[in-house]
PDB file of C-alpha atoms in Angstrom:
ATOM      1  CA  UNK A 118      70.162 -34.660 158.166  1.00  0.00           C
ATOM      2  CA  UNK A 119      69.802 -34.745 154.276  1.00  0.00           C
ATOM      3  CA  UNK A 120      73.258 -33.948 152.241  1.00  0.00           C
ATOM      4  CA  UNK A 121      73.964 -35.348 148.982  1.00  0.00           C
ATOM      5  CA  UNK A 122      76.394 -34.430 146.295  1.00  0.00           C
ATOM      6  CA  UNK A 123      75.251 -33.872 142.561  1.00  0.00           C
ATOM      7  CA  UNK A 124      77.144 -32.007 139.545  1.00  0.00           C
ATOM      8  CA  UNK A 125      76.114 -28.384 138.657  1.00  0.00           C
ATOM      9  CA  UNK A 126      76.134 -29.879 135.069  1.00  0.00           C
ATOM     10  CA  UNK A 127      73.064 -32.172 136.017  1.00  0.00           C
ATOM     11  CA  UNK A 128      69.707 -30.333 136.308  1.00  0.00           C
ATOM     12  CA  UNK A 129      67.964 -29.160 139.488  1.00  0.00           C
ATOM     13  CA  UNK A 130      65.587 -31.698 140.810  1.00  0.00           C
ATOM     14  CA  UNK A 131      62.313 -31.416 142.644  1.00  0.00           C
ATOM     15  CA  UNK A 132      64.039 -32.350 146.412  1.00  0.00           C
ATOM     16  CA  UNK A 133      67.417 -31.064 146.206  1.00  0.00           C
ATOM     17  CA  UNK A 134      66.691 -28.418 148.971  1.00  0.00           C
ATOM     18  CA  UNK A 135      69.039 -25.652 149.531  1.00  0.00           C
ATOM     19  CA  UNK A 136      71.165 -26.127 146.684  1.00  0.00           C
ATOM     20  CA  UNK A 137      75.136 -24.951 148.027  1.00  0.00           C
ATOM     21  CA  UNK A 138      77.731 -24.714 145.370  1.00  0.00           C
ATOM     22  CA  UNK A 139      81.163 -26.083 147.139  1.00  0.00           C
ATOM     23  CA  UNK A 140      83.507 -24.848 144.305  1.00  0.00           C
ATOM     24  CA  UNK A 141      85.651 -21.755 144.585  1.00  0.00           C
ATOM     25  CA  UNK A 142      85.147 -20.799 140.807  1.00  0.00           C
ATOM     26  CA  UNK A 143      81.968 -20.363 139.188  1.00  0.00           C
ATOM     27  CA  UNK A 144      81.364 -23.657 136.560  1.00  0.00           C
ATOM     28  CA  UNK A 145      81.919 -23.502 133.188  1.00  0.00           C
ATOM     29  CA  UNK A 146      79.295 -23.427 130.608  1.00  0.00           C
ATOM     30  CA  UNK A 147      76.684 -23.026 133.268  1.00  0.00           C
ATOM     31  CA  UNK A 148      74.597 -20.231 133.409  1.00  0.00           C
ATOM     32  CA  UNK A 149      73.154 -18.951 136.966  1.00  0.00           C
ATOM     33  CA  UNK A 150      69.901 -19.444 136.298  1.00  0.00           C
ATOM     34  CA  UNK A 151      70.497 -23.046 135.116  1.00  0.00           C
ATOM     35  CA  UNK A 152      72.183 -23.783 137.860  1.00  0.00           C
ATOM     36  CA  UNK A 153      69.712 -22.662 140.706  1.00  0.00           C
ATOM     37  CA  UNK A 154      72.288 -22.267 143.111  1.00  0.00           C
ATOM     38  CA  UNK A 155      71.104 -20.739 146.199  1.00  0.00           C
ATOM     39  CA  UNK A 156      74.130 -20.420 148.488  1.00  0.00           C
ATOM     40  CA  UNK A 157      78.161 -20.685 146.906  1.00  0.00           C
ATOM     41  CA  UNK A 158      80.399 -19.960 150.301  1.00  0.00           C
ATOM     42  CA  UNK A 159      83.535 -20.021 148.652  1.00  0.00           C
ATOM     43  CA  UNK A 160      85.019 -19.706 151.933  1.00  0.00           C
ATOM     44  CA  UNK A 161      84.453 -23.070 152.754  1.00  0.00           C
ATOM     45  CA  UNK A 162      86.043 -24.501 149.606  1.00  0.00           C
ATOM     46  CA  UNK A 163      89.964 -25.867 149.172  1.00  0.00           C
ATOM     47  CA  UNK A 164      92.422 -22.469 149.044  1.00  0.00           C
ATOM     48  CA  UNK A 165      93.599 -21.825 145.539  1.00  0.00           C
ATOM     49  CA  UNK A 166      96.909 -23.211 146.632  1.00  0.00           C
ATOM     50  CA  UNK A 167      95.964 -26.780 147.633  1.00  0.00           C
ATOM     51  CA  UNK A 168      93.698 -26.970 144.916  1.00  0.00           C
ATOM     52  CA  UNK A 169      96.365 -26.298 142.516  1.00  0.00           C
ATOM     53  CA  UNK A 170      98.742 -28.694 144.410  1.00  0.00           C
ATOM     54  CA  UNK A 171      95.639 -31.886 144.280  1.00  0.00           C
ATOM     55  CA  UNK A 172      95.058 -30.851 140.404  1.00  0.00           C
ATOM     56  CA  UNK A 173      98.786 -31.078 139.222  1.00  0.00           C
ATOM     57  CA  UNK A 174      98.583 -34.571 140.611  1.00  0.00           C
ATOM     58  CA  UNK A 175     101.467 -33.358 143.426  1.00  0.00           C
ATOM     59  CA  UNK A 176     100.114 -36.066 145.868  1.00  0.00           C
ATOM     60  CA  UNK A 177      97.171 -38.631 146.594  1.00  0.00           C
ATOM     61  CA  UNK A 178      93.965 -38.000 147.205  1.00  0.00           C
ATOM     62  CA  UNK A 179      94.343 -38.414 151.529  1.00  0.00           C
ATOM     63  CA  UNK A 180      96.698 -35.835 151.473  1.00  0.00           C
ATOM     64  CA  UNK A 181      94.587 -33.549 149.574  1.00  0.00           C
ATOM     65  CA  UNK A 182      92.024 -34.384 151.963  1.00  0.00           C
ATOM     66  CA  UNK A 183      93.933 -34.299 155.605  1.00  0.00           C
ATOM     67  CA  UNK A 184      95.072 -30.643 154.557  1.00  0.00           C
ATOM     68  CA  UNK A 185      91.910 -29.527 153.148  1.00  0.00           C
ATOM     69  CA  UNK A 186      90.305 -30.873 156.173  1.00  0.00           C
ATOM     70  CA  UNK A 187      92.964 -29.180 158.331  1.00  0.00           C
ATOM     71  CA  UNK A 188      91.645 -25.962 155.888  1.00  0.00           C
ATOM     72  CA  UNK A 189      88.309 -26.238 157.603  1.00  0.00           C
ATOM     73  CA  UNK A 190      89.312 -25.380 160.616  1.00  0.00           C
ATOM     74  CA  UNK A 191      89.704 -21.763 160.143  1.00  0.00           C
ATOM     75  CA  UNK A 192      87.428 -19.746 161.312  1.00  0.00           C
ATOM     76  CA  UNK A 193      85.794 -18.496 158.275  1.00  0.00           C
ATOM     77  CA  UNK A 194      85.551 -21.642 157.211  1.00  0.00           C
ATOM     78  CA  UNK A 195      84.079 -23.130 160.166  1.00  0.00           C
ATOM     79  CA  UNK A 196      81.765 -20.828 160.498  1.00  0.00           C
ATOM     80  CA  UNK A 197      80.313 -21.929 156.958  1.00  0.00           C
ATOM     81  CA  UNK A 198      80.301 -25.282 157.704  1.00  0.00           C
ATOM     82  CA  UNK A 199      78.542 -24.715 160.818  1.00  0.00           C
ATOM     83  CA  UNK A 200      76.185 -22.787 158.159  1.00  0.00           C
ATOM     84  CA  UNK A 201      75.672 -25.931 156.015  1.00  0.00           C
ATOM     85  CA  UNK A 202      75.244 -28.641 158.926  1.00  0.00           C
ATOM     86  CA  UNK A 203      72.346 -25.740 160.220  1.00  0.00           C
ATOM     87  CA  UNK A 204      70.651 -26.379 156.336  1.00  0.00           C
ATOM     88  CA  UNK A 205      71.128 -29.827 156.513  1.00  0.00           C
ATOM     89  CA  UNK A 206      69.654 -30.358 160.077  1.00  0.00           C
ATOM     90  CA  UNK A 207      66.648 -27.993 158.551  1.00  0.00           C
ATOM     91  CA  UNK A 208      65.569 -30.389 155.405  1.00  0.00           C
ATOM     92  CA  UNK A 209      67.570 -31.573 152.428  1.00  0.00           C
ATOM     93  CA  UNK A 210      71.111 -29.878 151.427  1.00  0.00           C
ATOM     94  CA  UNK A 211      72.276 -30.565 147.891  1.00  0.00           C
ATOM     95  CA  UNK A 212      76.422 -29.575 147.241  1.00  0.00           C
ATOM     96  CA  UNK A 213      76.909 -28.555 143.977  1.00  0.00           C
ATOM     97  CA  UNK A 214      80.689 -29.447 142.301  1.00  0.00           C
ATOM     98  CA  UNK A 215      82.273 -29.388 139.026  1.00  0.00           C
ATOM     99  CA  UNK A 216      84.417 -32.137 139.985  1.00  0.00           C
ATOM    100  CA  UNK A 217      84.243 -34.937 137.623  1.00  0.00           C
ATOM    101  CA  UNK A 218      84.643 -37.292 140.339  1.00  0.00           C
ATOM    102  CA  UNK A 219      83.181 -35.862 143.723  1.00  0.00           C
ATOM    103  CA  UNK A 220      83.943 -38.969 145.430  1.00  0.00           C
ATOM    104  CA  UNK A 221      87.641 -38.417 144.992  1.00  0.00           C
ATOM    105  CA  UNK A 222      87.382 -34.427 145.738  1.00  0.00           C
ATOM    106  CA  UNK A 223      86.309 -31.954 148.360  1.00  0.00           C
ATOM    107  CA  UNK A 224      82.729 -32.488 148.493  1.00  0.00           C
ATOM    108  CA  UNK A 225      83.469 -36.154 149.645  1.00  0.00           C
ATOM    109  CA  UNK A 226      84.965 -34.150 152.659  1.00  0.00           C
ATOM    110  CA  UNK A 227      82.364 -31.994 153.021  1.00  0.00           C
ATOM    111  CA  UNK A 228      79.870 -34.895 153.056  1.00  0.00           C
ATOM    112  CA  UNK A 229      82.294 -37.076 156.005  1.00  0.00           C
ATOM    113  CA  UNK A 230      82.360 -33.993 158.258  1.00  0.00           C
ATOM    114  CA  UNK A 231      78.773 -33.138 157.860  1.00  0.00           C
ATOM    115  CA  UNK A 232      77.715 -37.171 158.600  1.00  0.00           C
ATOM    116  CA  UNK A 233      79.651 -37.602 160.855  1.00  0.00           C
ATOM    117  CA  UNK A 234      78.226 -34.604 163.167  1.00  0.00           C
ATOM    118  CA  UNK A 235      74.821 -36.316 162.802  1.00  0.00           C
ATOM    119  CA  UNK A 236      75.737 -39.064 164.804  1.00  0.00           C
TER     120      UNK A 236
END
């Protein structure tokens, strides 16, 4: 299982796969054909509310996580990650954020739950 994170901002490369964009609004300044996004599920991104909350610096970063992971267990949601770990087990997934730092954001969630399935 392939996943890696990259910024929409960066361009496409040859072996980013299936290229999934993991934020719940489109990116600014970024057209759709520059971006080459072939999947955006914003089902399976943070809810408007706890994305808010994380953003206004309301609480740490493992707080933003437990809930968002807690998020993921809906069943929209877990249907599209099911979707994703079905790419991923198919050839090379590439998540697609805006986040300046996806280590410190959703996608870093993403990535744990999606390893962590592999083994």
């Amino acid at each position: 299982m392939s996943v890696r994170v990259r910024r929409v901002y960066d361009p496409p490369e040859p072996d980013d796969g299936v290229r999934v964009l993991v934020d719940r609004l489109w990116p600014r300044g970024v057209s759709k054909d520059a971006a080459r996004v072939d999947e955006w599920p914003k089902g399976l991104t943070p809810s408007t509310e706890l994305r808010r909350w994380y953003h206004a610096g309301e609480g740490p970063y493992e707080e933003f996580a437990r809930r968002y992971e807690a998020e993921l267990t809906d069943p929209e949601a877990a249907e599209l990650l099911d979707h994703v770990r079905e790419l991923a087990a198919k050839g090379p997934v590439t998540l697609l954020t805006s986040a300046k730092s996806p280590e410190q954001s959703h996608t870093a969630v993403l990535v744990r739950l999606l390893e962590a399935d592999q083994h």
